[in-house]
Short mmCIF file of C-alpha atoms in Angstrom, two decimals:
data_model
loop_
_atom_site.label_atom_id
_atom_site.label_comp_id
_atom_site.label_asym_id
_atom_site.label_seq_id
_atom_site.Cartn_x
_atom_site.Cartn_y
_atom_site.Cartn_z
CA MET A 175 56.99 36.12 36.85
CA SER A 176 57.76 37.61 33.49
CA GLN A 177 56.68 35.88 30.29
CA THR A 178 58.45 35.82 26.97
CA PRO A 179 56.10 36.93 24.16
CA ASN A 180 55.58 34.61 21.20
CA PRO A 181 58.01 35.49 18.45
CA ALA A 182 56.60 37.28 15.44
CA PRO A 183 56.58 35.30 12.16
CA ALA A 184 59.68 35.73 10.05
CA ALA A 185 59.40 38.10 7.10
CA ASP A 186 58.98 35.21 4.65
CA GLU A 187 56.37 33.48 6.78
CA GLN A 188 52.65 34.16 7.13
CA GLY A 189 50.63 33.67 10.27
CA ILE A 190 47.80 31.16 10.31
CA THR A 191 44.48 32.74 9.36
CA TYR A 192 40.91 31.45 9.32
CA ALA A 193 41.10 31.34 5.51
CA SER A 194 44.33 29.32 5.54
CA ALA A 195 42.64 26.92 7.99
CA GLY A 196 40.06 26.29 5.28
CA VAL A 197 37.16 28.59 6.15
CA ASP A 198 36.25 31.27 3.61
CA THR A 199 33.93 33.76 5.30
CA ALA A 200 33.80 35.92 2.17
CA ALA A 201 32.43 32.96 0.20
CA GLY A 202 29.81 32.46 2.90
CA ASP A 203 28.73 36.08 2.60
CA ARG A 204 28.56 35.70 -1.18
CA ALA A 205 26.35 32.62 -0.80
CA VAL A 206 23.95 34.59 1.41
CA GLU A 207 23.73 37.34 -1.20
CA LEU A 208 22.95 34.79 -3.93
CA MET A 209 20.16 33.15 -1.94
CA LYS A 210 18.38 36.32 -0.77
CA ALA A 211 15.92 36.43 -3.66
CA SER A 212 14.98 32.78 -3.18
CA LEU A 213 14.36 33.30 0.53
CA ALA A 214 12.31 36.44 -0.10
CA ALA A 215 9.95 34.48 -2.35
CA THR A 216 8.92 32.29 0.61
CA MET A 217 7.99 35.15 2.93
CA THR A 218 4.39 35.52 4.05
CA PRO A 219 2.67 38.52 5.68
CA ALA A 220 3.25 36.86 9.07
CA VAL A 221 7.04 37.11 8.76
CA VAL A 222 8.62 39.92 10.78
CA GLY A 223 11.98 41.34 9.64
CA GLY A 224 14.13 40.24 6.76
CA VAL A 225 17.03 38.00 5.84
CA GLY A 226 20.23 38.21 7.89
CA GLY A 227 19.06 38.40 11.50
CA PHE A 228 20.26 36.09 14.23
CA ALA A 229 16.76 34.63 14.49
CA GLY A 230 13.68 34.55 12.28
CA LEU A 231 10.40 35.95 13.56
CA VAL A 232 6.81 35.07 12.74
CA ASP A 233 3.79 36.95 14.03
CA VAL A 234 1.50 34.33 15.60
CA SER A 235 -1.20 36.72 16.81
CA GLU A 236 -3.77 34.61 15.00
CA LEU A 237 -3.14 31.82 17.49
CA ARG A 238 -5.19 33.83 19.98
CA GLU A 239 -8.21 32.69 17.99
CA TYR A 240 -7.36 29.06 18.68
CA ARG A 241 -9.10 27.39 21.60
CA ARG A 242 -6.03 25.26 22.38
CA PRO A 243 -3.24 25.61 19.83
CA LEU A 244 -0.66 22.83 19.71
CA LEU A 245 2.72 23.38 18.08
CA ALA A 246 3.96 20.54 15.91
CA THR A 247 7.63 20.19 15.00
CA SER A 248 9.78 17.86 12.94
CA THR A 249 13.40 17.65 11.83
CA ASP A 250 15.06 15.46 9.22
CA GLY A 251 17.58 15.26 6.38
CA VAL A 252 17.62 13.52 3.02
CA GLY A 253 20.14 10.78 3.75
CA THR A 254 22.56 9.49 1.17
CA LYS A 255 20.56 10.90 -1.73
CA VAL A 256 22.92 13.85 -1.46
CA ALA A 257 25.62 11.57 -2.89
CA ILE A 258 23.65 11.39 -6.16
CA ALA A 259 23.33 15.19 -6.31
CA GLN A 260 27.04 15.57 -5.67
CA ALA A 261 27.99 12.97 -8.28
CA LEU A 262 25.81 14.67 -10.91
CA ASP A 263 26.74 18.18 -9.78
CA ILE A 264 23.03 19.03 -9.69
CA HIS A 265 22.07 20.75 -6.46
CA ASP A 266 18.79 22.59 -7.02
CA THR A 267 16.45 19.61 -6.47
CA ILE A 268 17.74 18.15 -3.21
CA GLY A 269 16.06 21.01 -1.34
CA GLN A 270 12.59 19.78 -2.30
CA ASP A 271 13.47 16.42 -0.80
CA LEU A 272 14.34 18.17 2.45
CA VAL A 273 11.06 20.09 2.56
CA GLY A 274 9.07 16.96 1.75
CA MET A 275 10.77 14.97 4.49
CA VAL A 276 10.16 17.66 7.11
CA VAL A 277 7.00 19.62 6.35
CA ASP A 278 5.01 16.57 5.26
CA ASP A 279 5.74 14.99 8.64
CA ILE A 280 3.93 17.74 10.55
CA VAL A 281 0.90 17.80 8.25
CA VAL A 282 0.36 14.18 9.32
CA VAL A 283 -1.11 15.44 12.60
CA GLY A 284 -3.20 18.01 10.71
CA ALA A 285 -0.84 20.90 11.44
CA THR A 286 -0.50 23.93 9.17
CA PRO A 287 3.20 24.83 8.76
CA LEU A 288 4.28 28.18 10.19
CA LEU A 289 7.96 28.17 9.31
CA MET A 290 10.97 26.12 8.24
CA THR A 291 14.71 26.45 8.80
CA ASP A 292 17.60 24.65 7.14
CA TYR A 293 21.21 23.73 7.88
CA ILE A 294 23.95 22.96 5.37
CA ALA A 295 27.31 21.53 6.41
CA CYS A 296 30.01 21.43 3.75
CA GLY A 297 33.71 20.91 3.32
CA HIS A 298 34.12 24.13 1.37
CA VAL A 299 31.65 26.89 0.59
CA VAL A 300 31.08 27.27 -3.13
CA PRO A 301 28.59 30.19 -3.16
CA GLU A 302 26.77 29.13 -6.32
CA ARG A 303 26.35 25.56 -5.08
CA ILE A 304 25.05 26.64 -1.68
CA ALA A 305 22.68 29.10 -3.35
CA ASN A 306 21.35 26.34 -5.63
CA ILE A 307 20.69 24.06 -2.65
CA VAL A 308 18.86 26.83 -0.80
CA ARG A 309 16.95 27.80 -3.95
CA GLY A 310 15.59 24.24 -4.08
CA VAL A 311 14.53 24.46 -0.44
CA ALA A 312 12.97 27.87 -0.99
CA ASP A 313 11.07 26.87 -4.13
CA ALA A 314 9.57 23.90 -2.30
CA CYS A 315 8.73 26.03 0.74
CA ALA A 316 6.94 28.48 -1.54
CA ALA A 317 5.05 25.58 -3.12
CA VAL A 318 3.67 24.52 0.28
CA GLY A 319 3.15 28.08 1.55
CA THR A 320 5.80 27.89 4.26
CA PRO A 321 8.34 30.68 4.86
CA LEU A 322 11.98 29.59 4.92
CA LEU A 323 12.68 31.71 7.94
CA GLY A 324 16.33 31.09 8.58
CA GLY A 325 19.23 28.73 8.21
CA GLU A 326 22.92 28.13 8.64
CA THR A 327 25.78 27.19 6.34
CA ALA A 328 28.76 25.70 8.16
CA GLU A 329 32.14 25.08 6.57
CA HIS A 330 33.91 22.01 8.01
CA PRO A 331 37.35 21.70 6.41
CA GLY A 332 39.20 18.57 7.42
CA LEU A 333 35.98 16.93 8.53
CA MET A 334 34.32 16.84 5.11
CA ALA A 335 35.91 16.74 1.65
CA PRO A 336 35.73 20.05 -0.27
CA ASP A 337 32.85 18.91 -2.51
CA GLU A 338 30.90 17.09 0.22
CA TYR A 339 27.87 18.52 1.96
CA ASP A 340 24.88 17.42 3.98
CA VAL A 341 21.54 19.11 4.56
CA ALA A 342 19.03 19.08 7.39
CA GLY A 343 15.93 21.05 8.22
CA ALA A 344 13.24 21.63 10.79
CA ALA A 345 9.67 22.87 10.58
CA THR A 346 7.09 24.11 13.05
CA GLY A 347 3.33 24.16 12.57
CA VAL A 348 0.13 24.56 14.53
CA VAL A 349 -3.05 22.54 14.94
CA GLU A 350 -6.14 23.01 17.06
CA ALA A 351 -6.02 20.37 19.80
CA ASP A 352 -9.44 18.94 19.05
CA ARG A 353 -8.65 18.81 15.30
CA MET A 354 -5.42 16.89 15.67
CA LEU A 355 -5.28 13.76 13.53
CA GLY A 356 -4.01 10.44 14.83
CA ALA A 357 -4.66 6.86 15.82
CA GLU A 358 -7.23 7.78 18.47
CA ARG A 359 -9.62 8.89 15.70
CA VAL A 360 -9.34 5.73 13.60
CA ARG A 361 -12.26 3.31 13.65
CA ALA A 362 -13.03 -0.11 12.19
CA GLY A 363 -14.55 0.41 8.75
CA ASP A 364 -12.31 3.35 7.88
CA VAL A 365 -10.90 3.30 4.36
CA LEU A 366 -7.21 3.59 3.48
CA VAL A 367 -6.61 5.95 0.55
CA ALA A 368 -3.14 5.87 -1.04
CA MET A 369 -1.48 8.86 -2.68
CA ALA A 370 1.18 8.11 -5.28
CA SER A 371 4.85 8.85 -4.72
CA SER A 372 6.99 10.57 -7.35
CA GLY A 373 9.58 7.81 -7.14
CA LEU A 374 12.10 6.80 -4.51
CA HIS A 375 11.65 10.03 -2.53
CA SER A 376 14.47 10.22 0.04
CA ASN A 377 14.66 6.84 1.72
CA GLY A 378 16.51 3.63 1.01
CA TYR A 379 19.30 5.21 -1.02
CA SER A 380 21.96 3.19 0.78
CA LEU A 381 20.31 0.07 -0.64
CA VAL A 382 19.77 1.62 -4.07
CA ARG A 383 23.31 2.93 -4.34
CA ARG A 384 24.72 -0.45 -3.30
CA VAL A 385 22.63 -2.20 -5.96
CA VAL A 386 23.73 0.25 -8.65
CA GLU A 387 27.38 -0.06 -7.62
CA HIS A 388 27.18 -3.86 -7.59
CA ALA A 389 25.66 -3.85 -11.10
CA GLY A 390 28.35 -1.48 -12.40
CA TRP A 391 25.80 0.98 -13.74
CA GLY A 392 26.81 4.60 -14.22
CA LEU A 393 24.47 7.48 -13.45
CA GLU A 394 24.64 8.57 -17.09
CA ARG A 395 23.23 5.23 -18.29
CA GLU A 396 20.02 5.53 -20.33
CA VAL A 397 17.38 3.20 -18.86
CA PRO A 398 14.48 2.39 -21.23
CA GLU A 399 12.10 1.65 -18.35
CA PHE A 400 12.62 5.20 -17.06
CA GLY A 401 12.74 7.01 -20.39
CA ARG A 402 15.74 8.94 -19.07
CA THR A 403 19.08 8.35 -17.39
CA LEU A 404 19.57 6.47 -14.15
CA GLY A 405 20.86 9.62 -12.49
CA GLN A 406 17.82 11.65 -13.50
CA GLU A 407 15.51 8.99 -12.11
CA LEU A 408 17.38 8.70 -8.82
CA LEU A 409 17.39 12.48 -8.37
CA GLU A 410 13.63 12.87 -8.96
CA PRO A 411 12.44 15.12 -6.08
CA THR A 412 10.12 13.96 -3.33
CA ALA A 413 6.44 14.71 -3.93
CA LEU A 414 4.97 17.40 -1.66
CA TYR A 415 1.71 16.51 0.10
CA THR A 416 1.17 19.37 2.56
CA ARG A 417 -1.24 21.44 0.46
CA VAL A 418 -3.28 18.48 -0.74
CA CYS A 419 -3.59 17.02 2.77
CA LEU A 420 -4.69 20.35 4.23
CA ALA A 421 -7.11 20.74 1.31
CA MET A 422 -8.64 17.35 2.14
CA ILE A 423 -9.03 18.25 5.79
CA ASN A 424 -10.52 21.67 5.04
CA ALA A 425 -12.74 20.60 2.14
CA LEU A 426 -14.37 17.91 4.25
CA ASP A 427 -14.56 19.99 7.43
CA THR A 428 -18.00 19.53 8.95
CA GLY A 429 -17.42 21.97 11.79
CA ALA A 430 -17.32 19.10 14.24
CA SER A 431 -14.14 18.32 16.14
CA ALA A 432 -13.79 14.94 14.44
CA GLY A 433 -13.80 15.38 10.67
CA PRO A 434 -13.86 12.49 8.19
CA VAL A 435 -10.07 12.52 7.73
CA HIS A 436 -8.95 10.58 10.78
CA ALA A 437 -5.22 10.00 10.27
CA LEU A 438 -2.42 10.45 7.77
CA SER A 439 0.71 8.35 7.31
CA HIS A 440 3.80 9.70 5.56
CA VAL A 441 5.54 6.73 3.94
CA THR A 442 9.24 7.26 4.64
CA GLY A 443 11.93 4.95 6.06
CA GLY A 444 10.62 1.48 6.78
CA GLY A 445 8.14 1.38 3.92
CA LEU A 446 4.36 1.42 3.65
CA ALA A 447 3.21 -1.14 6.20
CA ALA A 448 5.57 -0.02 8.96
CA ASN A 449 4.57 3.64 8.68
CA LEU A 450 0.86 2.93 8.35
CA ALA A 451 0.89 0.75 11.48
CA ARG A 452 2.09 3.79 13.45
CA VAL A 453 -1.24 5.62 12.96
CA LEU A 454 -3.53 2.69 13.74
CA PRO A 455 -4.62 2.07 17.33
CA ALA A 456 -4.10 -1.17 19.20
CA GLY A 457 -6.88 -3.61 18.45
CA LEU A 458 -7.27 -2.64 14.81
CA VAL A 459 -5.72 -4.05 11.63
CA GLY A 460 -5.40 -2.29 8.29
CA ASP A 461 -5.43 -4.54 5.24
CA VAL A 462 -3.24 -3.39 2.35
CA ASN A 463 -3.75 -4.99 -1.04
CA ARG A 464 -0.46 -5.04 -2.93
CA ALA A 465 -2.35 -5.60 -6.17
CA SER A 466 -4.28 -2.32 -5.84
CA TRP A 467 -1.57 -0.38 -7.71
CA VAL A 468 1.21 -0.90 -10.24
CA VAL A 469 4.69 -0.59 -8.75
CA PRO A 470 6.62 2.12 -10.68
CA PRO A 471 9.53 0.86 -12.82
CA VAL A 472 12.35 2.27 -10.65
CA PHE A 473 11.49 -0.09 -7.80
CA ASP A 474 11.30 -3.17 -9.99
CA VAL A 475 14.58 -2.28 -11.71
CA VAL A 476 16.27 -2.05 -8.29
CA ARG A 477 14.72 -5.36 -7.28
CA GLN A 478 15.85 -7.21 -10.38
CA LEU A 479 19.25 -5.56 -10.61
CA GLY A 480 20.17 -6.52 -7.06
CA ALA A 481 18.05 -9.66 -6.70
CA VAL A 482 16.48 -7.86 -3.72
CA PRO A 483 13.70 -9.90 -2.03
CA TRP A 484 10.26 -8.27 -2.21
CA GLU A 485 9.97 -8.33 1.59
CA ASP A 486 13.22 -6.41 1.98
CA LEU A 487 12.17 -3.99 -0.74
CA GLU A 488 8.80 -3.22 0.85
CA GLY A 489 10.44 -2.78 4.24
CA THR A 490 12.83 -0.18 2.81
CA LEU A 491 11.23 1.71 -0.09
CA ASN A 492 7.81 3.30 -0.60
CA LEU A 493 7.09 1.21 -3.75
CA GLY A 494 4.91 3.96 -5.20
CA VAL A 495 2.86 5.07 -2.17
CA GLY A 496 4.00 8.34 -0.59
CA MET A 497 1.13 9.20 1.76
CA VAL A 498 -1.92 7.36 3.10
CA ALA A 499 -5.12 8.95 4.38
CA VAL A 500 -7.27 7.00 6.83
CA VAL A 501 -10.79 8.30 6.30
CA ALA A 502 -14.41 7.60 7.12
CA PRO A 503 -15.85 5.35 4.39
CA GLU A 504 -18.29 7.97 3.11
CA ALA A 505 -15.39 10.39 2.51
CA ALA A 506 -13.12 8.11 0.48
CA GLU A 507 -14.33 9.22 -2.96
CA ALA A 508 -14.11 12.90 -2.02
CA VAL A 509 -10.56 12.45 -0.72
CA ILE A 510 -9.53 10.80 -3.98
CA ARG A 511 -11.08 13.67 -5.96
CA VAL A 512 -9.17 16.26 -3.92
CA ALA A 513 -5.88 14.42 -4.47
CA GLU A 514 -6.40 13.98 -8.18
CA GLY A 515 -7.48 17.61 -8.48
CA SER A 516 -4.04 18.48 -7.12
CA GLY A 517 -2.33 16.27 -9.69
CA ILE A 518 -1.64 13.35 -7.34
CA SER A 519 -2.96 9.91 -8.25
CA ALA A 520 -4.98 8.30 -5.46
CA TRP A 521 -6.84 5.04 -4.94
CA VAL A 522 -8.39 2.81 -2.28
CA LEU A 523 -5.61 0.79 -0.70
CA GLY A 524 -7.58 -1.19 1.85
CA GLU A 525 -9.74 -1.01 4.97
CA VAL A 526 -9.46 -1.01 8.76
CA HIS A 527 -10.81 -3.99 10.74
CA GLU A 528 -11.20 -5.11 14.33
CA ALA A 529 -8.24 -7.31 15.20
CA ALA A 530 -10.44 -9.71 17.13
CA GLY A 531 -11.56 -12.40 14.72
CA TYR A 532 -9.57 -10.96 11.81
CA GLU A 533 -7.91 -13.64 9.67
CA VAL A 534 -4.45 -12.60 8.47
CA SER A 535 -3.91 -13.39 4.80
CA GLY A 536 -0.45 -11.90 4.19
CA ARG A 537 2.46 -10.48 6.19
CA LEU A 538 1.45 -8.89 9.49
CA VAL A 539 3.45 -5.80 10.48
CA SER A 540 3.15 -4.20 13.93
CA GLY A 541 5.17 -2.63 16.72
CA THR A 542 7.24 -0.55 14.32
CA LYS A 543 9.19 2.65 15.05
CA GLY A 544 8.73 2.06 18.77
CA VAL A 545 4.95 2.55 18.55
CA ASP A 546 2.78 0.03 20.37
CA GLY A 547 -0.27 0.46 18.19
CA GLY A 548 -2.20 -1.38 15.52
CA ALA A 549 -1.10 -3.71 12.76
CA VAL A 550 -1.08 -3.91 8.98
CA ASP A 551 -1.80 -7.05 6.99
CA ILE A 552 -0.11 -6.58 3.63
CA PHE A 553 -1.25 -9.26 1.20
CA SER A 554 -1.54 -10.37 -2.44
CA GLN A 555 1.16 -9.96 -5.09
CA TYR A 556 2.65 -6.76 -6.45
CA ARG A 557 1.87 -5.77 -10.01
CA THR A 558 4.70 -4.37 -12.11
CA ALA A 559 4.64 -2.47 -15.38
#
């Protein structure tokens, strides 16, 4: 049966092209050119090949020296913090948030990062904006010694507004099986050492943004408690803990399979107690003294501005603690010295106890994030500036 061919467009009509559908491949190529130098700065001797391949390659020959190498992997985004970056038209800091959320999750098991990749979805590719986002990712990757090995920028016209974007990333690392950190190493008598956050990091921004909107505050508002604008405070990048955590592990390495750093907890969504409980084994309780540090001003401003209950605040935001090390008691002072030598404030947060016979004095948190493990007793009153 014969078929009638589709009629050609009239002389005054143009056919539908990819560009007219909203996808600008030339802009994508321009973005790649702009980000090449940033990506190159993250490369290590282990990287094979250059920018632009279908896949990134890392030489892992050194893993032959491992007795039983375990690969660790994590993936994450930065949530609604991207809305602040978009509103301020500042895009070169959000990348550090992405690296912090991803790479600092794999160091929790004691893994050394081998590589990271990123993914940016946007309504319309603006080469300079994409390059700024990637530059932020690359700068943070370089800071933690992790090659940014590959990525993808996807243009989604009709699904996202032209100025909207979202970012995600994934990282892979390696740890010797008998050096892996975790709840099974934690013992009663271990000390909890807190490492300070740089601010809100990348969690709880739906709450924060709702509070700010309800109060009618603009991002350009000067806030005396911050010594800068609201927008600058909210966009403060996430602190990076990978190097300092690895330094702690390596500096205190005794050569034995079980070093004095027993576990690490990255304080992200859910707050301090919920994340710490994940790395404590069943039968043990960690006590966390709220009065052991001063809550940074940004958290108290959010609390007062939105009349947010303390319990809701501590179940959502980090309140000034970004990472916790669970260490043998004799190593606590050394761990604090390593952190402070890296420019991160650290202090004793509490101690680990046997659950049997332990008398709870505050709010007991357990069974969080689907982990059937230990518990955290968070007690006393917060101190504010």
